[in-house]
PDB file of C-alpha atoms in Angstrom:
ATOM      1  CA  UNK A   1      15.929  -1.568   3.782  1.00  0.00           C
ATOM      2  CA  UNK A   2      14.362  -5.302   2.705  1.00  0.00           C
ATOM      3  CA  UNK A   3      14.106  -5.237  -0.864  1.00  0.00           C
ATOM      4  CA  UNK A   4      11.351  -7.289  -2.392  1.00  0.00           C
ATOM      5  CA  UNK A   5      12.026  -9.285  -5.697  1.00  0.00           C
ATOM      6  CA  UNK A   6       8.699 -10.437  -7.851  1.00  0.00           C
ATOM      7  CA  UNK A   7       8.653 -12.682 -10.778  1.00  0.00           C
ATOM      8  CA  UNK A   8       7.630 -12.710 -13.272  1.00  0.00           C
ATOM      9  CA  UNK A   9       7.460  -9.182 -14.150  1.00  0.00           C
ATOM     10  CA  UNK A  10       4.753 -10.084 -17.037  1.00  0.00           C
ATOM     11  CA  UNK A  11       2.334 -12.944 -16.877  1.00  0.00           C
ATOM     12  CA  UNK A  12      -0.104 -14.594 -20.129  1.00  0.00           C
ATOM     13  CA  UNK A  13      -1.958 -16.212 -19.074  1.00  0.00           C
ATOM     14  CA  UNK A  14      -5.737 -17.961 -20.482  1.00  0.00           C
ATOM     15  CA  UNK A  15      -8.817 -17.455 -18.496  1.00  0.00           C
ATOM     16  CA  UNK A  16      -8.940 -21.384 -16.317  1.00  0.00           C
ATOM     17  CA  UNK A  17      -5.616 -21.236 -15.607  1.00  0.00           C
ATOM     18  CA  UNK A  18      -3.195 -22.027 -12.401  1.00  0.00           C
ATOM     19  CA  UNK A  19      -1.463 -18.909 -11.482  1.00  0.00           C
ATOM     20  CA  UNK A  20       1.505 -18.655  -9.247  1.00  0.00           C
ATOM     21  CA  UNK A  21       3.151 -15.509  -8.537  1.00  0.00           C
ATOM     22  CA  UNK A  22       6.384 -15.613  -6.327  1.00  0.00           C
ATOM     23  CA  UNK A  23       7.804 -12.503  -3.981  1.00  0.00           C
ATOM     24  CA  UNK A  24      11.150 -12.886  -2.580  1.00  0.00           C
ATOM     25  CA  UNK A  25      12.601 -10.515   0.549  1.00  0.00           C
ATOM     26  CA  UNK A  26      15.980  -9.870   1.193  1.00  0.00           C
ATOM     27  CA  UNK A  27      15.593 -10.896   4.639  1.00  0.00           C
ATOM     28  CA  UNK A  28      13.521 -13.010   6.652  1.00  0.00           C
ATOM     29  CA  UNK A  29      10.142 -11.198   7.435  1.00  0.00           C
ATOM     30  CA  UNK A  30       8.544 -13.895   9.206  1.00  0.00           C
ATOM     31  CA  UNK A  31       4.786 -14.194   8.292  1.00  0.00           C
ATOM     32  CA  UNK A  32       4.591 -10.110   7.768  1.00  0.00           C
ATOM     33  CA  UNK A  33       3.738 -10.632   4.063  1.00  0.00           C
ATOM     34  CA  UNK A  34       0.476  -9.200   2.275  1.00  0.00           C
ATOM     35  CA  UNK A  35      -0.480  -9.542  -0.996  1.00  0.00           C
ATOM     36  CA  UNK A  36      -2.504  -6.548  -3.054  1.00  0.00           C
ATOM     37  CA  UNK A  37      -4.027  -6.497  -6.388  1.00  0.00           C
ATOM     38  CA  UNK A  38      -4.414  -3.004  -8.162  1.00  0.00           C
ATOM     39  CA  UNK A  39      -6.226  -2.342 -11.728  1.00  0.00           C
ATOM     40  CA  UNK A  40      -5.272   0.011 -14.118  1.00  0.00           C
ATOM     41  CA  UNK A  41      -4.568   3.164 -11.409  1.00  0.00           C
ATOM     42  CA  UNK A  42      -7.408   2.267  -9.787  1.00  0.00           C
ATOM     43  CA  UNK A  43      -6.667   2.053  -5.362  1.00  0.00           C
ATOM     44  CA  UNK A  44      -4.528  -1.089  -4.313  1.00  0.00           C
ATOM     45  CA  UNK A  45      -7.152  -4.263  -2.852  1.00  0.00           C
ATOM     46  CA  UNK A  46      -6.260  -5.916  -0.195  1.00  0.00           C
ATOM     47  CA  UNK A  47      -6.048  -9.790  -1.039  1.00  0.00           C
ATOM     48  CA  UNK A  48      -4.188 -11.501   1.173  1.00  0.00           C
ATOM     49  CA  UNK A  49      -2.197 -10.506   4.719  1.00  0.00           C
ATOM     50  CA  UNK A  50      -0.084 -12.264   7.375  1.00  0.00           C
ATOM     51  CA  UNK A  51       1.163 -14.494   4.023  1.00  0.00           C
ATOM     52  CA  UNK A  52      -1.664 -17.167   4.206  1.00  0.00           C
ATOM     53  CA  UNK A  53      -4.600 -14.771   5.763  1.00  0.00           C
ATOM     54  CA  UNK A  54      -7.565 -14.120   2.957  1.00  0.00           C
ATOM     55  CA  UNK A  55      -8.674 -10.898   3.197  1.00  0.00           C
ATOM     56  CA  UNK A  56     -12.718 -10.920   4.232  1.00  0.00           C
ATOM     57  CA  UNK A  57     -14.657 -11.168   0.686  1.00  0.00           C
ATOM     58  CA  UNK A  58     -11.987 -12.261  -1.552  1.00  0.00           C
ATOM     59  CA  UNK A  59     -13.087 -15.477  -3.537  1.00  0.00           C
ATOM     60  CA  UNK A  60     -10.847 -18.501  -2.168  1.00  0.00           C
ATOM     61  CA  UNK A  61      -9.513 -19.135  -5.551  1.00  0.00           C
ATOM     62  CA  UNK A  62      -7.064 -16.699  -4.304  1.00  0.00           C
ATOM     63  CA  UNK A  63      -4.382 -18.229  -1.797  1.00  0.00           C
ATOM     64  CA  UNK A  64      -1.239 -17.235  -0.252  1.00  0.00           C
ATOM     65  CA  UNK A  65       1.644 -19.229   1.335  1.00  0.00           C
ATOM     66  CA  UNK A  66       5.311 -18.925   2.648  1.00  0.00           C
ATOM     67  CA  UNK A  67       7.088 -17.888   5.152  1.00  0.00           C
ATOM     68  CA  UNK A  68      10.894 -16.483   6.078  1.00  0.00           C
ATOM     69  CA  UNK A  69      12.109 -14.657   2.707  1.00  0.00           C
ATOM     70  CA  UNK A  70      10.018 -16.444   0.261  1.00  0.00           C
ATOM     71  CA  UNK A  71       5.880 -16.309  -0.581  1.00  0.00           C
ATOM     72  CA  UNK A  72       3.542 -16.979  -3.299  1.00  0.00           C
ATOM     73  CA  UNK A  73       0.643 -15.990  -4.767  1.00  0.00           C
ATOM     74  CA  UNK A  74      -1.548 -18.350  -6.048  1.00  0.00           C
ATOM     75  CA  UNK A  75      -4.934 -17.993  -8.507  1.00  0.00           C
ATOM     76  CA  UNK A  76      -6.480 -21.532  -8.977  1.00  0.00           C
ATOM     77  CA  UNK A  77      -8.467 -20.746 -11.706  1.00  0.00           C
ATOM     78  CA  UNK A  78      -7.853 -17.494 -13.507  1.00  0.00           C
ATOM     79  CA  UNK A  79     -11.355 -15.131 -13.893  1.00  0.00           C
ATOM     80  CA  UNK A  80     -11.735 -12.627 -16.555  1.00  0.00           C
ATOM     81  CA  UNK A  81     -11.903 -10.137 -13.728  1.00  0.00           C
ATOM     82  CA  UNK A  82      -8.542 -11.173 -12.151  1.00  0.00           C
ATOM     83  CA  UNK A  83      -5.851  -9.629 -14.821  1.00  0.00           C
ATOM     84  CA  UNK A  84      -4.471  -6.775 -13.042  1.00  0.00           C
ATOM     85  CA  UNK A  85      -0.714  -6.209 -11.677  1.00  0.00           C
ATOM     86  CA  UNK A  86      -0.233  -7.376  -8.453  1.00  0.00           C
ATOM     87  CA  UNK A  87       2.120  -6.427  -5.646  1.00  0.00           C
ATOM     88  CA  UNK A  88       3.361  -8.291  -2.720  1.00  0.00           C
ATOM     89  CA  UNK A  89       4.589  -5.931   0.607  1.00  0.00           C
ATOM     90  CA  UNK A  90       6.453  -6.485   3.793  1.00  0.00           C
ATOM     91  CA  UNK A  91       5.030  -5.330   7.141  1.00  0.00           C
ATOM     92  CA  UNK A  92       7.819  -6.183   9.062  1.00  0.00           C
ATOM     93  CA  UNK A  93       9.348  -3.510   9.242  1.00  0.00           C
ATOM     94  CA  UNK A  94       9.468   0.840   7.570  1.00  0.00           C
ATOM     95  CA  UNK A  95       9.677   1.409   4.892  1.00  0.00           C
ATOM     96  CA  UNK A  96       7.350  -1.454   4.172  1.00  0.00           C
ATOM     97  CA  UNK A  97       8.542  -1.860   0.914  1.00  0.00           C
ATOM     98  CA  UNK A  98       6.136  -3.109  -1.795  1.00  0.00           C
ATOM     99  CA  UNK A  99       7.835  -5.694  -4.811  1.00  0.00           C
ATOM    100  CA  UNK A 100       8.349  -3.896  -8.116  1.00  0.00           C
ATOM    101  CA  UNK A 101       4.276  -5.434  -9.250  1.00  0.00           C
ATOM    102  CA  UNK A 102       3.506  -8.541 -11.740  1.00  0.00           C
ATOM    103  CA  UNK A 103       1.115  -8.061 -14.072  1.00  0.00           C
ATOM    104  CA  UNK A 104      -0.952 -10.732 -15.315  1.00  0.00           C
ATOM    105  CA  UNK A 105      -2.306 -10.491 -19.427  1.00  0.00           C
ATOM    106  CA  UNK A 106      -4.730 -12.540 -20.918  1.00  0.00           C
ATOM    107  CA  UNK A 107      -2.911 -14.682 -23.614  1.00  0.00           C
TER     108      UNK A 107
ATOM    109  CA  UNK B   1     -18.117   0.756   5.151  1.00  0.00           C
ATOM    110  CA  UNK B   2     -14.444   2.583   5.359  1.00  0.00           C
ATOM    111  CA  UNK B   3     -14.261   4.799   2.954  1.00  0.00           C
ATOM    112  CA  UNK B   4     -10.952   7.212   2.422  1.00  0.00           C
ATOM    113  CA  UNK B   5     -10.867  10.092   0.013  1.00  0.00           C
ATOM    114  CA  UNK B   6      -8.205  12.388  -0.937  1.00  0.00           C
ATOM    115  CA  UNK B   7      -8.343  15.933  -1.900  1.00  0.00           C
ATOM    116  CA  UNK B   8      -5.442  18.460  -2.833  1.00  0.00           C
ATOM    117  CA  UNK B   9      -4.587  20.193  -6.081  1.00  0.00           C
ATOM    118  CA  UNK B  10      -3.297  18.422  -8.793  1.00  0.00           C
ATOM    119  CA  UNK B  11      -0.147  20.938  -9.921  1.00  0.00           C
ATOM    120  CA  UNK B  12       2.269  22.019  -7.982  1.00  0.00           C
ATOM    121  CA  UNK B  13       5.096  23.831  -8.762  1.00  0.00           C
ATOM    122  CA  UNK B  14       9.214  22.686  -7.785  1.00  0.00           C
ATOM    123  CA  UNK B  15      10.644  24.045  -4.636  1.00  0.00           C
ATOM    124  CA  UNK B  16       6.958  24.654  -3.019  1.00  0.00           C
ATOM    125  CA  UNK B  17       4.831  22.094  -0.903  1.00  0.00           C
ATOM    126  CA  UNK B  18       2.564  19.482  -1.647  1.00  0.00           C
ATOM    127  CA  UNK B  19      -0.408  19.829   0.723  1.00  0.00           C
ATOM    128  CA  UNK B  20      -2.830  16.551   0.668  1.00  0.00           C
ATOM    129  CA  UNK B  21      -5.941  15.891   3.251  1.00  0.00           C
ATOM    130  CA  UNK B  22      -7.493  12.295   3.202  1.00  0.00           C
ATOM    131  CA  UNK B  23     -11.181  12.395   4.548  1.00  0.00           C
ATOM    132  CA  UNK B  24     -12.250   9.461   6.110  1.00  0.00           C
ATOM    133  CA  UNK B  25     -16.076   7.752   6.538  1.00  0.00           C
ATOM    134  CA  UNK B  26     -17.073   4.733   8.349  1.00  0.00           C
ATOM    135  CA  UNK B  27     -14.361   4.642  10.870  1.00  0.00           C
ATOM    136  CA  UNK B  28     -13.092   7.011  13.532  1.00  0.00           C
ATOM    137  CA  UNK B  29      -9.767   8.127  13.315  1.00  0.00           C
ATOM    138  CA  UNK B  30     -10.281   9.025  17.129  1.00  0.00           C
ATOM    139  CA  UNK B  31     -10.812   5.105  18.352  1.00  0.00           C
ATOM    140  CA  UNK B  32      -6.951   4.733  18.666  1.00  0.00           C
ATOM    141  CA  UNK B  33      -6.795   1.006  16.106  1.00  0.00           C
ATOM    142  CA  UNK B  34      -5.072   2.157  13.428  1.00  0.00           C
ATOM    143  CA  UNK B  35      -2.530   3.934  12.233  1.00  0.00           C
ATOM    144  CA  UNK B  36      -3.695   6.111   8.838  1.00  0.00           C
ATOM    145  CA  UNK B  37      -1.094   5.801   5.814  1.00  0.00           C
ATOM    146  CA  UNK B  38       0.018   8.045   3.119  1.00  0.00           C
ATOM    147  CA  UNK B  39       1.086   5.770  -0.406  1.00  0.00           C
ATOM    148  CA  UNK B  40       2.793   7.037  -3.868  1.00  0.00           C
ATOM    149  CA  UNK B  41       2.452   5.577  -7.196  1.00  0.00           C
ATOM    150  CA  UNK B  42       4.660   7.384 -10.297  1.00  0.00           C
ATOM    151  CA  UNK B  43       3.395   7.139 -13.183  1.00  0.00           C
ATOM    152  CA  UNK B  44       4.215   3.454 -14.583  1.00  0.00           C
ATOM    153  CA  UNK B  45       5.698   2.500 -11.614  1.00  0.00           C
ATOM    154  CA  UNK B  46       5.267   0.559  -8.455  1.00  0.00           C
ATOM    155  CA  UNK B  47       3.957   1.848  -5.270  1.00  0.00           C
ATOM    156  CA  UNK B  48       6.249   3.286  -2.052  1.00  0.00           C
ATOM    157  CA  UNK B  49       5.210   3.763   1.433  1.00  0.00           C
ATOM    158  CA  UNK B  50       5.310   7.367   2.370  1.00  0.00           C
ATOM    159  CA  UNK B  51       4.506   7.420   6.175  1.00  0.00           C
ATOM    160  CA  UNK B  52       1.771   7.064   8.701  1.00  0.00           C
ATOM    161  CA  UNK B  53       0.503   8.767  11.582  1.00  0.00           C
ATOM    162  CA  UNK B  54      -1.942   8.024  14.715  1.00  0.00           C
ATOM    163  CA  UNK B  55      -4.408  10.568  15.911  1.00  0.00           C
ATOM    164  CA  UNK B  56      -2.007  10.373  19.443  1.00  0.00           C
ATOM    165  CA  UNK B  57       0.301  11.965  16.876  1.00  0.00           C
ATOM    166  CA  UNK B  58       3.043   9.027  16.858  1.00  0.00           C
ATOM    167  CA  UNK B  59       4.636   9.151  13.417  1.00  0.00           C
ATOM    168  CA  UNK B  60       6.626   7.783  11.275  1.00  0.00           C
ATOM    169  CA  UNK B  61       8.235   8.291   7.750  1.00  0.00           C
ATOM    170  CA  UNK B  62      10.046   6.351   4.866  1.00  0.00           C
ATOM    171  CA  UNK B  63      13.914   7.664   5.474  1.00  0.00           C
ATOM    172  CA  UNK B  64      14.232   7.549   1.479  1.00  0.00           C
ATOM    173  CA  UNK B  65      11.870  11.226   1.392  1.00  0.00           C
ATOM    174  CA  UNK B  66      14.499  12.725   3.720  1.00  0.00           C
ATOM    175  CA  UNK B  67      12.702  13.913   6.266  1.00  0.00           C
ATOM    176  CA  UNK B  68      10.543  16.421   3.643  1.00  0.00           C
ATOM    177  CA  UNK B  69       7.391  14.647   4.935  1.00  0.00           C
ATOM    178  CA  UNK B  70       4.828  16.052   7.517  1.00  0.00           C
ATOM    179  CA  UNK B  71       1.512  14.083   8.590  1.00  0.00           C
ATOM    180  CA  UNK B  72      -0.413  15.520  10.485  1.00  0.00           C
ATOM    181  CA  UNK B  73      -4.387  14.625  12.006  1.00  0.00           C
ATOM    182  CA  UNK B  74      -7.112  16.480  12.804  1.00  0.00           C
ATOM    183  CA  UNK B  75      -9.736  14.177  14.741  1.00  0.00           C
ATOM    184  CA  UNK B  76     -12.409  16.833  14.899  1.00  0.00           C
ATOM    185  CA  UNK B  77     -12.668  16.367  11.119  1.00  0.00           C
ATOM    186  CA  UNK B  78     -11.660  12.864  10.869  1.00  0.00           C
ATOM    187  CA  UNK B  79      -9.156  13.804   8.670  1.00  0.00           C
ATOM    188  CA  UNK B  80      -5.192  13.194   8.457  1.00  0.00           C
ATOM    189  CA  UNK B  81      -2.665  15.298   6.199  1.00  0.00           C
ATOM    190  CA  UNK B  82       0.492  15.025   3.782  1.00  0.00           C
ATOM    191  CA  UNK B  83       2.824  17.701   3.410  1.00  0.00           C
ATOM    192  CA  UNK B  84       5.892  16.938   1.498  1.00  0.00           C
ATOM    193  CA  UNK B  85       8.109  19.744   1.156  1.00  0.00           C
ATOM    194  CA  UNK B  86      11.167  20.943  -1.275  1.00  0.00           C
ATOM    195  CA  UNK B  87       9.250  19.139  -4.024  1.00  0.00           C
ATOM    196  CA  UNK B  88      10.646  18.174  -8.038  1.00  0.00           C
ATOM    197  CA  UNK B  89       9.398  16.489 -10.832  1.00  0.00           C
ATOM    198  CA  UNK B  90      10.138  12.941  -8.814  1.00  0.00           C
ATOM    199  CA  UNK B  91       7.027  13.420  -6.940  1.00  0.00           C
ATOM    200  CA  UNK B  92       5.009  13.664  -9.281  1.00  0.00           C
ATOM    201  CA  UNK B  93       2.579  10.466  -8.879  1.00  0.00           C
ATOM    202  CA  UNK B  94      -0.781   8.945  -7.408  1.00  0.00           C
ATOM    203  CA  UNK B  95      -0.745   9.900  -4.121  1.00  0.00           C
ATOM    204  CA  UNK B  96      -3.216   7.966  -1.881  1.00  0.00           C
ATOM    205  CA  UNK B  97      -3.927   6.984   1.534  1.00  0.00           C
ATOM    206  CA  UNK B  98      -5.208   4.212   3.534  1.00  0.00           C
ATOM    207  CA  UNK B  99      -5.831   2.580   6.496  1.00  0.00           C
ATOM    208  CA  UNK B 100      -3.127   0.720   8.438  1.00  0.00           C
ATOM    209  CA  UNK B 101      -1.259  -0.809  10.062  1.00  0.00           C
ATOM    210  CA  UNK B 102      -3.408  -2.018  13.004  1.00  0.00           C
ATOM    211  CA  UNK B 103      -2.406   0.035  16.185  1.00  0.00           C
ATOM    212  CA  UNK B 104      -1.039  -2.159  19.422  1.00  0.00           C
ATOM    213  CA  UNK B 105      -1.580  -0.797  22.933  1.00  0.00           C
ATOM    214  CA  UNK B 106       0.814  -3.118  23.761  1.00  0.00           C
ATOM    215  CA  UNK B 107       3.354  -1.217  22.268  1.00  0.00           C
ATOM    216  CA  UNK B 108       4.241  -4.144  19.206  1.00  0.00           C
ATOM    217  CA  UNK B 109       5.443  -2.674  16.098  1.00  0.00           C
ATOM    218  CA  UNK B 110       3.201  -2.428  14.021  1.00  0.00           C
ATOM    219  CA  UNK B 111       2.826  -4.850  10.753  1.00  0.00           C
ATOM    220  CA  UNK B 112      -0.299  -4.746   9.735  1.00  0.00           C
ATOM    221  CA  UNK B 113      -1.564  -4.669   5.989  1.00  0.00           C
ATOM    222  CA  UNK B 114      -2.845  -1.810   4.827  1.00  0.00           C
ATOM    223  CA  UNK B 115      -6.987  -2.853   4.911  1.00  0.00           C
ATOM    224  CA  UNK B 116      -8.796   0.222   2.736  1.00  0.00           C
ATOM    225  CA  UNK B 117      -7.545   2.951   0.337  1.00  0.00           C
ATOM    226  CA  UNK B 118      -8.868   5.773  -1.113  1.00  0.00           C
ATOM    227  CA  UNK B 119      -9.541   6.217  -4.845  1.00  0.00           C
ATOM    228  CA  UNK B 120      -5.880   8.154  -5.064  1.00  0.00           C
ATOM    229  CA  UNK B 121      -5.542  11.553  -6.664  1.00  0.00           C
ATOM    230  CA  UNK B 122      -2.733  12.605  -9.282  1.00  0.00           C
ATOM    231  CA  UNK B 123      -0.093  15.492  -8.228  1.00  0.00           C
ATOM    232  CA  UNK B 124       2.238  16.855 -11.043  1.00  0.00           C
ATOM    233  CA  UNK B 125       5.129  18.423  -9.792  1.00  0.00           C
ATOM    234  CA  UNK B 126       5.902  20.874 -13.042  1.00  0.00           C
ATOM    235  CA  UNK B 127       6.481  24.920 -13.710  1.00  0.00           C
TER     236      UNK B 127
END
């Protein structure tokens, strides 16, 4: 299986700030990378797909880039709204493993 | 708008099966584009692909659950299924499902994100 390697686990972080979040796979996965962003329990949102692709209605401080075995996340200006843990996921191939999550704290 | 919904009860007990139907609303399972996925969560941890299935019935499973997992659809209700079978206290978690990958005539694997999920709904696994 591709295993999928986040860091940082934990992010503070002050409402304004740049954000970067990196994922990491085991092996290369091409462009099959998607980004989700999940609040307290609450279902999974789609943010960003095919590593660069925003998802329709997601503000465009959001942003994703890579390719091969290494991708990041990347909040421009960090909302009030936007702490949550987020998890990055291959679609190349089953069992379209998710990374173990980041989750972003206000400082 | 898609909306997904899952229903099952919330206790189950080891050894039996966990039964789980996901109702779905502003798309047809029936029109063939997607596949329809099933998505854990334990509680505190990350979240693990279960398996998806396509209402021509083509399936497919994460190899880590051993084979103890049966989708099934049923078009006429625009509804698809989880059964996971042989259960213990390691599946207990947020189950939900959602919607994807994208289905290819073409026959391309499919490696699509996974577009809209439902709410989730919590199973304990306990005596």
């Amino acid at each position: 299986d591709i295993q999928m390697t986040q860091s940082p686990s934990f992010l503070f972080a002050f409402v304004g700030d740049r954000v970067t979040i990196t994922c990491r796979a085991s092996q290369n996965i091409h462009n099959y990378l998607n980004w989700y962003q999940q609040k307290s329990g609450t279902a999974p949102k789609l943010l960003v797909y095919g590593a660069s692709s925003l998802q329709r209605g997601v503000p465009s401080r959001f942003s994703g880039s890579g390719s091969g075995t290494d991708f990041t996340l990347t909040i421009s200006s960090l909302q009030p709204g936007d702490f949550a843990t987020y998890y990055c996921q291959e679609s190349y191939i089953n069992p379209y493993t998710f990374g173990g999550g980041t989750k972003v704290e206000i400082e | 708008q898609v909306q997904l919904q899952e229903s099952g009860p919330g206790l189950v007990k080891p050894s039996q099966t966990l039964s789980l139907t996901c109702s779905v609303s502003g798309d047809s399972i029936s029109s063939g584009d997607y596949y329809w996925s099933w998505i854990r969560q334990p509680p505190g941890k990350g979240l693990e692909w279960i398996g998806y299935i396509h209402n021509s019935g083509n399936t497919d499973h994460n190899a880590s659950l051993q084979s103890r997992v049966i989708i099934s659809v049923e078009t006429s209700k625009n509804q698809f299924s989880l059964k996971l079978v042989s259960v213990t206290a390691a599946d207990t978690a947020l189950y939900f499902c959602a919607r994807g990958p994208n289905y290819s005539d073409t026959g391309d694997y499919p490696r699509d994100a996974l577009d809209f999920w439902g709410q989730g709904t919590m199973v304990t696994v306990s005596s």
